[in-house]
């Protein structure tokens, strides 16, 4: 059954706040994985999260997508606290994500994996049987074309290169026609041409109005792709602002970038 909550609202004007975290913290015993992060995700923009290994980027994404419980703080979607919304329900609200470690279902083909992303309203167990006997919905075709995975649709995830598996994950996320897309290191394991291709795709999607939260270690890609950057270190906010300014910030340089990135920031 669908409820009014299942319908993703249409995107508001570019620049309005879609998603916001207020003093969000996730502690694991003594480990403060995320410790008081305030972020604002604006409609039609890409916010990048930058930080060294273990700085809390993935945990923050988990907190925002309700996969890890908050120790403290609030997460607002369209100004409304969705603290008790289960992760599955978030998909119905128009939020899709990809994971740092590829999470495709190994016993389904690429085509079926992508189709799963598109069909939010079928009960979970009935989904894939139902899907294989139905016509391929348009968002699926579009997601396949945009991510360039048309040649591998009949393969199983185990037969894919890491970079291709990542593109399939992006296709699956896009197949739900999200209004907010969250990506955790979408280009990890890809070669340079593949990375540039994905970065180009994310920018095109942004230009079409798709709001994105992007975690990546590739600093140049982040500078070229994001509208704003938030830098983290040890679970805490270090700097935020225009990408070129953030990567030049001395605190960010010290925490993460090091001398090797100076040239990239000056390009
Ligand atoms: N389930 C968990 N239990 C205990 N500690 C955890 C758990 N998940 C993450 N941590 C710890 O929280 C901290 C932040 O981890 P997180 O994975 O969010 O960092 P990250 O910035 O995504 O790192 P990377 O760039 O390596 O992906 C690390 O110290 C990590 O060991
Ligand atoms: Mg991570």
PDB file of C-alpha atoms and ligand atoms in Angstrom:
ATOM      1  CA  UNK A   1       0.000   0.000   0.000  1.00  0.00           C
ATOM      2  CA  UNK A   2       1.249   3.481  -0.712  1.00  0.00           C
ATOM      3  CA  UNK A   3       0.801   6.357   1.635  1.00  0.00           C
ATOM      4  CA  UNK A   4       1.310  10.041   1.107  1.00  0.00           C
ATOM      5  CA  UNK A   5       4.735   9.535   2.720  1.00  0.00           C
ATOM      6  CA  UNK A   6       5.691   7.249  -0.142  1.00  0.00           C
ATOM      7  CA  UNK A   7       5.528   9.987  -2.698  1.00  0.00           C
ATOM      8  CA  UNK A   8       8.770  11.857  -3.143  1.00  0.00           C
ATOM      9  CA  UNK A   9       7.968  15.560  -3.196  1.00  0.00           C
ATOM     10  CA  UNK A  10       9.051  17.478  -6.261  1.00  0.00           C
ATOM     11  CA  UNK A  11      12.383  19.260  -5.936  1.00  0.00           C
ATOM     12  CA  UNK A  12      12.216  22.735  -4.483  1.00  0.00           C
ATOM     13  CA  UNK A  13      14.031  25.644  -6.126  1.00  0.00           C
ATOM     14  CA  UNK A  14      17.812  25.400  -6.375  1.00  0.00           C
ATOM     15  CA  UNK A  15      19.524  26.530  -3.214  1.00  0.00           C
ATOM     16  CA  UNK A  16      16.766  25.789  -0.714  1.00  0.00           C
ATOM     17  CA  UNK A  17      17.628  23.524   2.184  1.00  0.00           C
ATOM     18  CA  UNK A  18      16.646  19.921   1.503  1.00  0.00           C
ATOM     19  CA  UNK A  19      18.482  18.163   4.272  1.00  0.00           C
ATOM     20  CA  UNK A  20      20.121  19.381   7.426  1.00  0.00           C
ATOM     21  CA  UNK A  21      21.984  17.840  10.333  1.00  0.00           C
ATOM     22  CA  UNK A  22      22.092  19.609  13.676  1.00  0.00           C
ATOM     23  CA  UNK A  23      24.846  18.633  16.126  1.00  0.00           C
ATOM     24  CA  UNK A  24      24.826  15.039  14.891  1.00  0.00           C
ATOM     25  CA  UNK A  25      27.024  12.643  16.817  1.00  0.00           C
ATOM     26  CA  UNK A  26      27.636   8.894  16.541  1.00  0.00           C
ATOM     27  CA  UNK A  27      29.785   7.388  19.276  1.00  0.00           C
ATOM     28  CA  UNK A  28      30.895   3.755  19.435  1.00  0.00           C
ATOM     29  CA  UNK A  29      31.864   3.333  23.066  1.00  0.00           C
ATOM     30  CA  UNK A  30      34.816   5.676  23.455  1.00  0.00           C
ATOM     31  CA  UNK A  31      35.186   6.270  19.705  1.00  0.00           C
ATOM     32  CA  UNK A  32      33.622   9.525  18.607  1.00  0.00           C
ATOM     33  CA  UNK A  33      33.161   8.560  14.947  1.00  0.00           C
ATOM     34  CA  UNK A  34      31.027  11.655  14.327  1.00  0.00           C
ATOM     35  CA  UNK A  35      30.990  14.355  16.941  1.00  0.00           C
ATOM     36  CA  UNK A  36      28.755  17.332  16.455  1.00  0.00           C
ATOM     37  CA  UNK A  37      28.346  17.852  12.715  1.00  0.00           C
ATOM     38  CA  UNK A  38      26.083  20.557  11.316  1.00  0.00           C
ATOM     39  CA  UNK A  39      25.589  20.370   7.594  1.00  0.00           C
ATOM     40  CA  UNK A  40      23.153  21.843   5.132  1.00  0.00           C
ATOM     41  CA  UNK A  41      22.426  20.164   1.813  1.00  0.00           C
ATOM     42  CA  UNK A  42      20.917  22.564  -0.670  1.00  0.00           C
ATOM     43  CA  UNK A  43      18.642  21.639  -3.518  1.00  0.00           C
ATOM     44  CA  UNK A  44      20.358  21.154  -6.880  1.00  0.00           C
ATOM     45  CA  UNK A  45      23.849  21.341  -5.382  1.00  0.00           C
ATOM     46  CA  UNK A  46      26.630  18.888  -4.598  1.00  0.00           C
ATOM     47  CA  UNK A  47      28.049  18.999  -1.083  1.00  0.00           C
ATOM     48  CA  UNK A  48      31.328  17.121  -0.769  1.00  0.00           C
ATOM     49  CA  UNK A  49      32.646  15.609   2.448  1.00  0.00           C
ATOM     50  CA  UNK A  50      36.411  15.430   2.621  1.00  0.00           C
ATOM     51  CA  UNK A  51      38.570  13.919   5.333  1.00  0.00           C
ATOM     52  CA  UNK A  52      41.313  11.412   6.098  1.00  0.00           C
ATOM     53  CA  UNK A  53      40.628   7.715   6.666  1.00  0.00           C
ATOM     54  CA  UNK A  54      38.592   7.173   9.803  1.00  0.00           C
ATOM     55  CA  UNK A  55      37.452  10.793  10.038  1.00  0.00           C
ATOM     56  CA  UNK A  56      33.784   9.773  10.148  1.00  0.00           C
ATOM     57  CA  UNK A  57      32.586  10.406   6.579  1.00  0.00           C
ATOM     58  CA  UNK A  58      30.857   7.051   6.072  1.00  0.00           C
ATOM     59  CA  UNK A  59      29.430   7.121   9.585  1.00  0.00           C
ATOM     60  CA  UNK A  60      27.957  10.544   8.860  1.00  0.00           C
ATOM     61  CA  UNK A  61      26.373   9.184   5.686  1.00  0.00           C
ATOM     62  CA  UNK A  62      25.058   6.241   7.717  1.00  0.00           C
ATOM     63  CA  UNK A  63      23.587   8.629  10.277  1.00  0.00           C
ATOM     64  CA  UNK A  64      21.903  10.708   7.595  1.00  0.00           C
ATOM     65  CA  UNK A  65      20.450   7.620   5.906  1.00  0.00           C
ATOM     66  CA  UNK A  66      19.319   6.163   9.249  1.00  0.00           C
ATOM     67  CA  UNK A  67      21.523   3.089   9.024  1.00  0.00           C
ATOM     68  CA  UNK A  68      23.433   3.963  12.185  1.00  0.00           C
ATOM     69  CA  UNK A  69      21.704   5.291  15.285  1.00  0.00           C
ATOM     70  CA  UNK A  70      22.483   8.820  16.420  1.00  0.00           C
ATOM     71  CA  UNK A  71      24.100   9.320  19.792  1.00  0.00           C
ATOM     72  CA  UNK A  72      23.023  12.940  19.676  1.00  0.00           C
ATOM     73  CA  UNK A  73      21.542  15.491  17.321  1.00  0.00           C
ATOM     74  CA  UNK A  74      18.851  15.706  14.683  1.00  0.00           C
ATOM     75  CA  UNK A  75      18.503  15.130  10.968  1.00  0.00           C
ATOM     76  CA  UNK A  76      15.885  17.158   9.087  1.00  0.00           C
ATOM     77  CA  UNK A  77      14.451  16.455   5.640  1.00  0.00           C
ATOM     78  CA  UNK A  78      12.491  19.376   4.222  1.00  0.00           C
ATOM     79  CA  UNK A  79      12.616  20.881   7.697  1.00  0.00           C
ATOM     80  CA  UNK A  80      11.059  17.826   9.302  1.00  0.00           C
ATOM     81  CA  UNK A  81      12.864  15.603  11.803  1.00  0.00           C
ATOM     82  CA  UNK A  82      13.002  12.107  10.299  1.00  0.00           C
ATOM     83  CA  UNK A  83      14.802  10.577  13.248  1.00  0.00           C
ATOM     84  CA  UNK A  84      12.381   7.672  13.464  1.00  0.00           C
ATOM     85  CA  UNK A  85      12.035   7.007   9.749  1.00  0.00           C
ATOM     86  CA  UNK A  86      13.373   3.542   8.869  1.00  0.00           C
ATOM     87  CA  UNK A  87      15.995   3.430   6.076  1.00  0.00           C
ATOM     88  CA  UNK A  88      13.608   1.709   3.642  1.00  0.00           C
ATOM     89  CA  UNK A  89      11.098   4.511   4.045  1.00  0.00           C
ATOM     90  CA  UNK A  90      13.745   7.071   3.115  1.00  0.00           C
ATOM     91  CA  UNK A  91      13.824   5.635  -0.395  1.00  0.00           C
ATOM     92  CA  UNK A  92      10.163   6.502  -0.701  1.00  0.00           C
ATOM     93  CA  UNK A  93      11.008  10.033   0.353  1.00  0.00           C
ATOM     94  CA  UNK A  94      13.391  10.290  -2.590  1.00  0.00           C
ATOM     95  CA  UNK A  95      16.731   9.513  -0.937  1.00  0.00           C
ATOM     96  CA  UNK A  96      19.066   6.988  -2.585  1.00  0.00           C
ATOM     97  CA  UNK A  97      22.636   6.052  -1.770  1.00  0.00           C
ATOM     98  CA  UNK A  98      25.587   3.974  -2.802  1.00  0.00           C
ATOM     99  CA  UNK A  99      27.972   2.303  -0.379  1.00  0.00           C
ATOM    100  CA  UNK A 100      31.732   2.433   0.095  1.00  0.00           C
ATOM    101  CA  UNK A 101      31.771  -1.332  -0.277  1.00  0.00           C
ATOM    102  CA  UNK A 102      29.678  -2.384  -3.268  1.00  0.00           C
ATOM    103  CA  UNK A 103      26.435  -3.987  -2.127  1.00  0.00           C
ATOM    104  CA  UNK A 104      24.890  -5.734  -5.110  1.00  0.00           C
ATOM    105  CA  UNK A 105      22.856  -8.913  -4.723  1.00  0.00           C
ATOM    106  CA  UNK A 106      25.189 -11.650  -6.012  1.00  0.00           C
ATOM    107  CA  UNK A 107      22.474 -14.033  -7.227  1.00  0.00           C
ATOM    108  CA  UNK A 108      20.710 -11.476  -9.407  1.00  0.00           C
ATOM    109  CA  UNK A 109      21.947 -10.223 -12.751  1.00  0.00           C
ATOM    110  CA  UNK A 110      23.023  -6.643 -13.235  1.00  0.00           C
ATOM    111  CA  UNK A 111      19.690  -5.900 -14.916  1.00  0.00           C
ATOM    112  CA  UNK A 112      17.743  -7.330 -11.969  1.00  0.00           C
ATOM    113  CA  UNK A 113      19.915  -5.495  -9.462  1.00  0.00           C
ATOM    114  CA  UNK A 114      19.205  -2.205 -11.204  1.00  0.00           C
ATOM    115  CA  UNK A 115      15.499  -2.985 -11.490  1.00  0.00           C
ATOM    116  CA  UNK A 116      15.352  -3.539  -7.747  1.00  0.00           C
ATOM    117  CA  UNK A 117      16.266   0.102  -7.294  1.00  0.00           C
ATOM    118  CA  UNK A 118      13.336   1.194  -9.398  1.00  0.00           C
ATOM    119  CA  UNK A 119      10.534  -0.576  -7.690  1.00  0.00           C
ATOM    120  CA  UNK A 120       9.961   0.839  -4.286  1.00  0.00           C
ATOM    121  CA  UNK A 121       6.355  -0.068  -3.890  1.00  0.00           C
ATOM    122  CA  UNK A 122       6.402  -3.844  -4.212  1.00  0.00           C
ATOM    123  CA  UNK A 123       6.773  -5.855  -1.018  1.00  0.00           C
ATOM    124  CA  UNK A 124      10.379  -6.907  -0.716  1.00  0.00           C
ATOM    125  CA  UNK A 125       9.988 -10.693  -1.242  1.00  0.00           C
ATOM    126  CA  UNK A 126       7.762 -10.346  -4.275  1.00  0.00           C
ATOM    127  CA  UNK A 127       9.917  -7.759  -5.970  1.00  0.00           C
ATOM    128  CA  UNK A 128      12.260  -9.553  -8.239  1.00  0.00           C
ATOM    129  CA  UNK A 129       9.808 -12.191  -9.494  1.00  0.00           C
ATOM    130  CA  UNK A 130       7.363  -9.455 -10.283  1.00  0.00           C
ATOM    131  CA  UNK A 131      10.002  -7.404 -12.000  1.00  0.00           C
ATOM    132  CA  UNK A 132      11.268 -10.042 -14.370  1.00  0.00           C
ATOM    133  CA  UNK A 133       7.850 -10.507 -15.930  1.00  0.00           C
ATOM    134  CA  UNK A 134       7.179  -6.815 -16.392  1.00  0.00           C
ATOM    135  CA  UNK A 135       8.344  -4.374 -18.985  1.00  0.00           C
ATOM    136  CA  UNK A 136      11.508  -2.518 -18.053  1.00  0.00           C
ATOM    137  CA  UNK A 137      10.424   0.781 -16.532  1.00  0.00           C
ATOM    138  CA  UNK A 138      11.771   3.937 -18.136  1.00  0.00           C
ATOM    139  CA  UNK A 139      13.858   5.101 -15.163  1.00  0.00           C
ATOM    140  CA  UNK A 140      15.751   1.803 -15.392  1.00  0.00           C
ATOM    141  CA  UNK A 141      16.506   2.223 -19.076  1.00  0.00           C
ATOM    142  CA  UNK A 142      17.621   5.765 -18.419  1.00  0.00           C
ATOM    143  CA  UNK A 143      19.817   4.752 -15.473  1.00  0.00           C
ATOM    144  CA  UNK A 144      21.450   2.044 -17.595  1.00  0.00           C
ATOM    145  CA  UNK A 145      22.172   4.457 -20.416  1.00  0.00           C
ATOM    146  CA  UNK A 146      23.512   7.197 -18.189  1.00  0.00           C
ATOM    147  CA  UNK A 147      25.919   4.952 -16.337  1.00  0.00           C
ATOM    148  CA  UNK A 148      27.010   3.070 -19.456  1.00  0.00           C
ATOM    149  CA  UNK A 149      26.377  -0.427 -18.104  1.00  0.00           C
ATOM    150  CA  UNK A 150      24.282  -1.646 -21.040  1.00  0.00           C
ATOM    151  CA  UNK A 151      26.909  -4.209 -22.070  1.00  0.00           C
ATOM    152  CA  UNK A 152      26.914  -6.087 -18.770  1.00  0.00           C
ATOM    153  CA  UNK A 153      23.209  -6.410 -18.006  1.00  0.00           C
ATOM    154  CA  UNK A 154      23.139 -10.202 -18.161  1.00  0.00           C
ATOM    155  CA  UNK A 155      26.265 -10.711 -16.062  1.00  0.00           C
ATOM    156  CA  UNK A 156      26.280 -11.385 -12.335  1.00  0.00           C
ATOM    157  CA  UNK A 157      27.992  -8.952  -9.927  1.00  0.00           C
ATOM    158  CA  UNK A 158      30.822 -11.433  -9.308  1.00  0.00           C
ATOM    159  CA  UNK A 159      31.789 -11.214 -12.979  1.00  0.00           C
ATOM    160  CA  UNK A 160      32.228  -7.433 -12.991  1.00  0.00           C
ATOM    161  CA  UNK A 161      35.342  -5.363 -12.497  1.00  0.00           C
ATOM    162  CA  UNK A 162      35.246  -3.226  -9.368  1.00  0.00           C
ATOM    163  CA  UNK A 163      34.776  -0.032 -11.340  1.00  0.00           C
ATOM    164  CA  UNK A 164      31.880  -1.477 -13.338  1.00  0.00           C
ATOM    165  CA  UNK A 165      30.224  -2.823 -10.179  1.00  0.00           C
ATOM    166  CA  UNK A 166      30.373   0.710  -8.777  1.00  0.00           C
ATOM    167  CA  UNK A 167      28.664   2.078 -11.874  1.00  0.00           C
ATOM    168  CA  UNK A 168      25.947  -0.567 -11.513  1.00  0.00           C
ATOM    169  CA  UNK A 169      25.422   0.636  -7.936  1.00  0.00           C
ATOM    170  CA  UNK A 170      25.007   4.173  -9.180  1.00  0.00           C
ATOM    171  CA  UNK A 171      22.548   2.910 -11.810  1.00  0.00           C
ATOM    172  CA  UNK A 172      20.546   1.112  -9.135  1.00  0.00           C
ATOM    173  CA  UNK A 173      20.394   4.293  -7.064  1.00  0.00           C
ATOM    174  CA  UNK A 174      19.346   6.361 -10.086  1.00  0.00           C
ATOM    175  CA  UNK A 175      16.664   3.836 -11.032  1.00  0.00           C
ATOM    176  CA  UNK A 176      14.630   4.997  -8.057  1.00  0.00           C
ATOM    177  CA  UNK A 177      14.571   8.508  -9.591  1.00  0.00           C
ATOM    178  CA  UNK A 178      15.826  10.045  -6.359  1.00  0.00           C
ATOM    179  CA  UNK A 179      15.856  13.741  -5.602  1.00  0.00           C
ATOM    180  CA  UNK A 180      18.765  13.305  -3.193  1.00  0.00           C
ATOM    181  CA  UNK A 181      21.672  10.997  -4.048  1.00  0.00           C
ATOM    182  CA  UNK A 182      24.371  10.134  -1.531  1.00  0.00           C
ATOM    183  CA  UNK A 183      27.559   8.524  -2.786  1.00  0.00           C
ATOM    184  CA  UNK A 184      30.299   7.042  -0.616  1.00  0.00           C
ATOM    185  CA  UNK A 185      33.516   6.970  -2.654  1.00  0.00           C
ATOM    186  CA  UNK A 186      31.818   6.203  -5.973  1.00  0.00           C
ATOM    187  CA  UNK A 187      35.092   6.216  -7.918  1.00  0.00           C
ATOM    188  CA  UNK A 188      37.207   4.091  -5.567  1.00  0.00           C
ATOM    189  CA  UNK A 189      38.898   1.363  -7.585  1.00  0.00           C
ATOM    190  CA  UNK A 190      38.272   3.087 -10.920  1.00  0.00           C
ATOM    191  CA  UNK A 191      40.910   4.148 -13.410  1.00  0.00           C
ATOM    192  CA  UNK A 192      41.285   7.820 -14.316  1.00  0.00           C
ATOM    193  CA  UNK A 193      39.059   7.842 -17.449  1.00  0.00           C
ATOM    194  CA  UNK A 194      36.321   6.051 -15.492  1.00  0.00           C
ATOM    195  CA  UNK A 195      36.639   8.548 -12.639  1.00  0.00           C
ATOM    196  CA  UNK A 196      36.341  11.510 -14.983  1.00  0.00           C
ATOM    197  CA  UNK A 197      33.316   9.915 -16.584  1.00  0.00           C
ATOM    198  CA  UNK A 198      31.586   9.447 -13.238  1.00  0.00           C
ATOM    199  CA  UNK A 199      32.484  12.991 -12.158  1.00  0.00           C
ATOM    200  CA  UNK A 200      30.974  14.276 -15.426  1.00  0.00           C
ATOM    201  CA  UNK A 201      27.824  12.234 -14.838  1.00  0.00           C
ATOM    202  CA  UNK A 202      27.417  13.614 -11.306  1.00  0.00           C
ATOM    203  CA  UNK A 203      27.808  17.166 -12.601  1.00  0.00           C
ATOM    204  CA  UNK A 204      25.228  16.587 -15.339  1.00  0.00           C
ATOM    205  CA  UNK A 205      22.808  15.124 -12.818  1.00  0.00           C
ATOM    206  CA  UNK A 206      23.391  18.150 -10.601  1.00  0.00           C
ATOM    207  CA  UNK A 207      22.700  20.485 -13.509  1.00  0.00           C
ATOM    208  CA  UNK A 208      19.410  18.641 -13.993  1.00  0.00           C
ATOM    209  CA  UNK A 209      18.539  19.380 -10.370  1.00  0.00           C
ATOM    210  CA  UNK A 210      19.672  16.262  -8.493  1.00  0.00           C
ATOM    211  CA  UNK A 211      20.884  17.157  -5.011  1.00  0.00           C
ATOM    212  CA  UNK A 212      23.956  15.166  -3.949  1.00  0.00           C
ATOM    213  CA  UNK A 213      26.099  14.398  -0.933  1.00  0.00           C
ATOM    214  CA  UNK A 214      29.441  13.096  -2.140  1.00  0.00           C
ATOM    215  CA  UNK A 215      32.249  11.440  -0.190  1.00  0.00           C
ATOM    216  CA  UNK A 216      35.499  11.070  -2.118  1.00  0.00           C
ATOM    217  CA  UNK A 217      39.232  11.032  -1.481  1.00  0.00           C
ATOM    218  CA  UNK A 218      40.078  12.379  -4.935  1.00  0.00           C
ATOM    219  CA  UNK A 219      40.618  16.031  -4.028  1.00  0.00           C
ATOM    220  CA  UNK A 220      40.825  17.312  -7.573  1.00  0.00           C
ATOM    221  CA  UNK A 221      37.567  15.596  -8.439  1.00  0.00           C
ATOM    222  CA  UNK A 222      35.957  17.131  -5.356  1.00  0.00           C
ATOM    223  CA  UNK A 223      37.174  20.617  -6.286  1.00  0.00           C
ATOM    224  CA  UNK A 224      35.975  20.192  -9.869  1.00  0.00           C
ATOM    225  CA  UNK A 225      32.637  18.609  -8.981  1.00  0.00           C
ATOM    226  CA  UNK A 226      31.297  20.010  -5.701  1.00  0.00           C
ATOM    227  CA  UNK A 227      29.583  23.313  -5.059  1.00  0.00           C
ATOM    228  CA  UNK A 228      30.667  23.260  -1.419  1.00  0.00           C
ATOM    229  CA  UNK A 229      33.003  21.180   0.681  1.00  0.00           C
ATOM    230  CA  UNK A 230      32.831  20.173   4.310  1.00  0.00           C
ATOM    231  CA  UNK A 231      36.127  18.904   5.702  1.00  0.00           C
ATOM    232  CA  UNK A 232      36.147  16.573   8.697  1.00  0.00           C
ATOM    233  CA  UNK A 233      38.832  15.222  10.960  1.00  0.00           C
ATOM    234  CA  UNK A 234      38.339  12.827  13.861  1.00  0.00           C
ATOM    235  CA  UNK A 235      34.576  13.140  13.651  1.00  0.00           C
ATOM    236  CA  UNK A 236      34.606  16.904  13.813  1.00  0.00           C
ATOM    237  CA  UNK A 237      34.037  19.771  11.426  1.00  0.00           C
ATOM    238  CA  UNK A 238      37.348  21.306  10.291  1.00  0.00           C
ATOM    239  CA  UNK A 239      36.371  23.701   7.500  1.00  0.00           C
ATOM    240  CA  UNK A 240      33.521  24.421   5.134  1.00  0.00           C
ATOM    241  CA  UNK A 241      32.940  26.600   2.111  1.00  0.00           C
ATOM    242  CA  UNK A 242      33.841  26.960  -1.546  1.00  0.00           C
ATOM    243  CA  UNK A 243      35.947  23.930  -2.601  1.00  0.00           C
ATOM    244  CA  UNK A 244      39.033  25.926  -3.627  1.00  0.00           C
ATOM    245  CA  UNK A 245      39.043  27.749  -0.282  1.00  0.00           C
ATOM    246  CA  UNK A 246      38.547  24.595   1.768  1.00  0.00           C
ATOM    247  CA  UNK A 247      41.451  22.714   0.172  1.00  0.00           C
ATOM    248  CA  UNK A 248      43.713  25.736   0.755  1.00  0.00           C
ATOM    249  CA  UNK A 249      42.691  26.030   4.421  1.00  0.00           C
ATOM    250  CA  UNK A 250      45.830  25.415   6.531  1.00  0.00           C
ATOM    251  CA  UNK A 251      43.920  23.194   8.992  1.00  0.00           C
ATOM    252  CA  UNK A 252      42.670  21.023   6.139  1.00  0.00           C
ATOM    253  CA  UNK A 253      46.125  20.902   4.596  1.00  0.00           C
ATOM    254  CA  UNK A 254      47.574  19.745   7.878  1.00  0.00           C
ATOM    255  CA  UNK A 255      44.821  17.241   8.657  1.00  0.00           C
ATOM    256  CA  UNK A 256      44.521  15.670   5.273  1.00  0.00           C
ATOM    257  CA  UNK A 257      45.909  17.114   2.158  1.00  0.00           C
ATOM    258  CA  UNK A 258      49.622  17.472   2.747  1.00  0.00           C
ATOM    259  CA  UNK A 259      52.047  19.052   0.325  1.00  0.00           C
ATOM    260  CA  UNK A 260      51.145  16.764  -2.545  1.00  0.00           C
ATOM    261  CA  UNK A 261      47.796  18.507  -2.943  1.00  0.00           C
ATOM    262  CA  UNK A 262      49.087  22.075  -3.024  1.00  0.00           C
ATOM    263  CA  UNK A 263      49.573  21.965  -6.745  1.00  0.00           C
ATOM    264  CA  UNK A 264      46.133  20.501  -7.366  1.00  0.00           C
ATOM    265  CA  UNK A 265      44.540  23.281  -5.302  1.00  0.00           C
ATOM    266  CA  UNK A 266      46.416  25.957  -7.250  1.00  0.00           C
ATOM    267  CA  UNK A 267      45.492  24.681 -10.680  1.00  0.00           C
TER     268      UNK A 267
HETATM  269  N1  LIG B   1      30.471  -0.106  13.639  1.00  0.00           N
HETATM  270  C1  LIG B   1      31.524   0.496  14.201  1.00  0.00           C
HETATM  271  N2  LIG B   1      31.948   0.141  15.431  1.00  0.00           N
HETATM  272  C2  LIG B   1      32.992   0.745  16.014  1.00  0.00           C
HETATM  273  N3  LIG B   1      33.731   1.727  15.440  1.00  0.00           N
HETATM  274  C3  LIG B   1      33.364   2.106  14.215  1.00  0.00           C
HETATM  275  C4  LIG B   1      32.257   1.525  13.513  1.00  0.00           C
HETATM  276  N4  LIG B   1      32.136   2.130  12.311  1.00  0.00           N
HETATM  277  C5  LIG B   1      33.117   3.037  12.249  1.00  0.00           C
HETATM  278  N5  LIG B   1      33.865   3.025  13.385  1.00  0.00           N
HETATM  279  C6  LIG B   1      34.999   3.891  13.670  1.00  0.00           C
HETATM  280  O1  LIG B   1      34.558   5.226  13.517  1.00  0.00           O
HETATM  281  C7  LIG B   1      35.582   6.015  12.934  1.00  0.00           C
HETATM  282  C8  LIG B   1      35.064   6.650  11.646  1.00  0.00           C
HETATM  283  O2  LIG B   1      34.917   5.640  10.655  1.00  0.00           O
HETATM  284  P1  LIG B   1      34.323   5.936   9.209  1.00  0.00           P
HETATM  285  O3  LIG B   1      34.248   4.631   8.516  1.00  0.00           O
HETATM  286  O4  LIG B   1      33.082   6.717   9.333  1.00  0.00           O
HETATM  287  O5  LIG B   1      35.457   6.847   8.593  1.00  0.00           O
HETATM  288  P2  LIG B   1      35.657   7.323   7.072  1.00  0.00           P
HETATM  289  O6  LIG B   1      35.950   8.780   7.137  1.00  0.00           O
HETATM  290  O7  LIG B   1      34.527   6.879   6.243  1.00  0.00           O
HETATM  291  O8  LIG B   1      36.996   6.539   6.656  1.00  0.00           O
HETATM  292  P3  LIG B   1      37.470   5.998   5.204  1.00  0.00           P
HETATM  293  O9  LIG B   1      37.975   7.195   4.461  1.00  0.00           O
HETATM  294  O10 LIG B   1      38.565   5.044   5.523  1.00  0.00           O
HETATM  295  O11 LIG B   1      36.316   5.346   4.554  1.00  0.00           O
HETATM  296  C9  LIG B   1      36.791   5.103  12.741  1.00  0.00           C
HETATM  297  O12 LIG B   1      37.629   5.239  13.861  1.00  0.00           O
HETATM  298  C10 LIG B   1      36.145   3.731  12.694  1.00  0.00           C
HETATM  299  O13 LIG B   1      37.064   2.746  13.121  1.00  0.00           O
HETATM  300 MG1  LIG B   2      34.359   5.676   4.584  1.00  0.00          MG
END
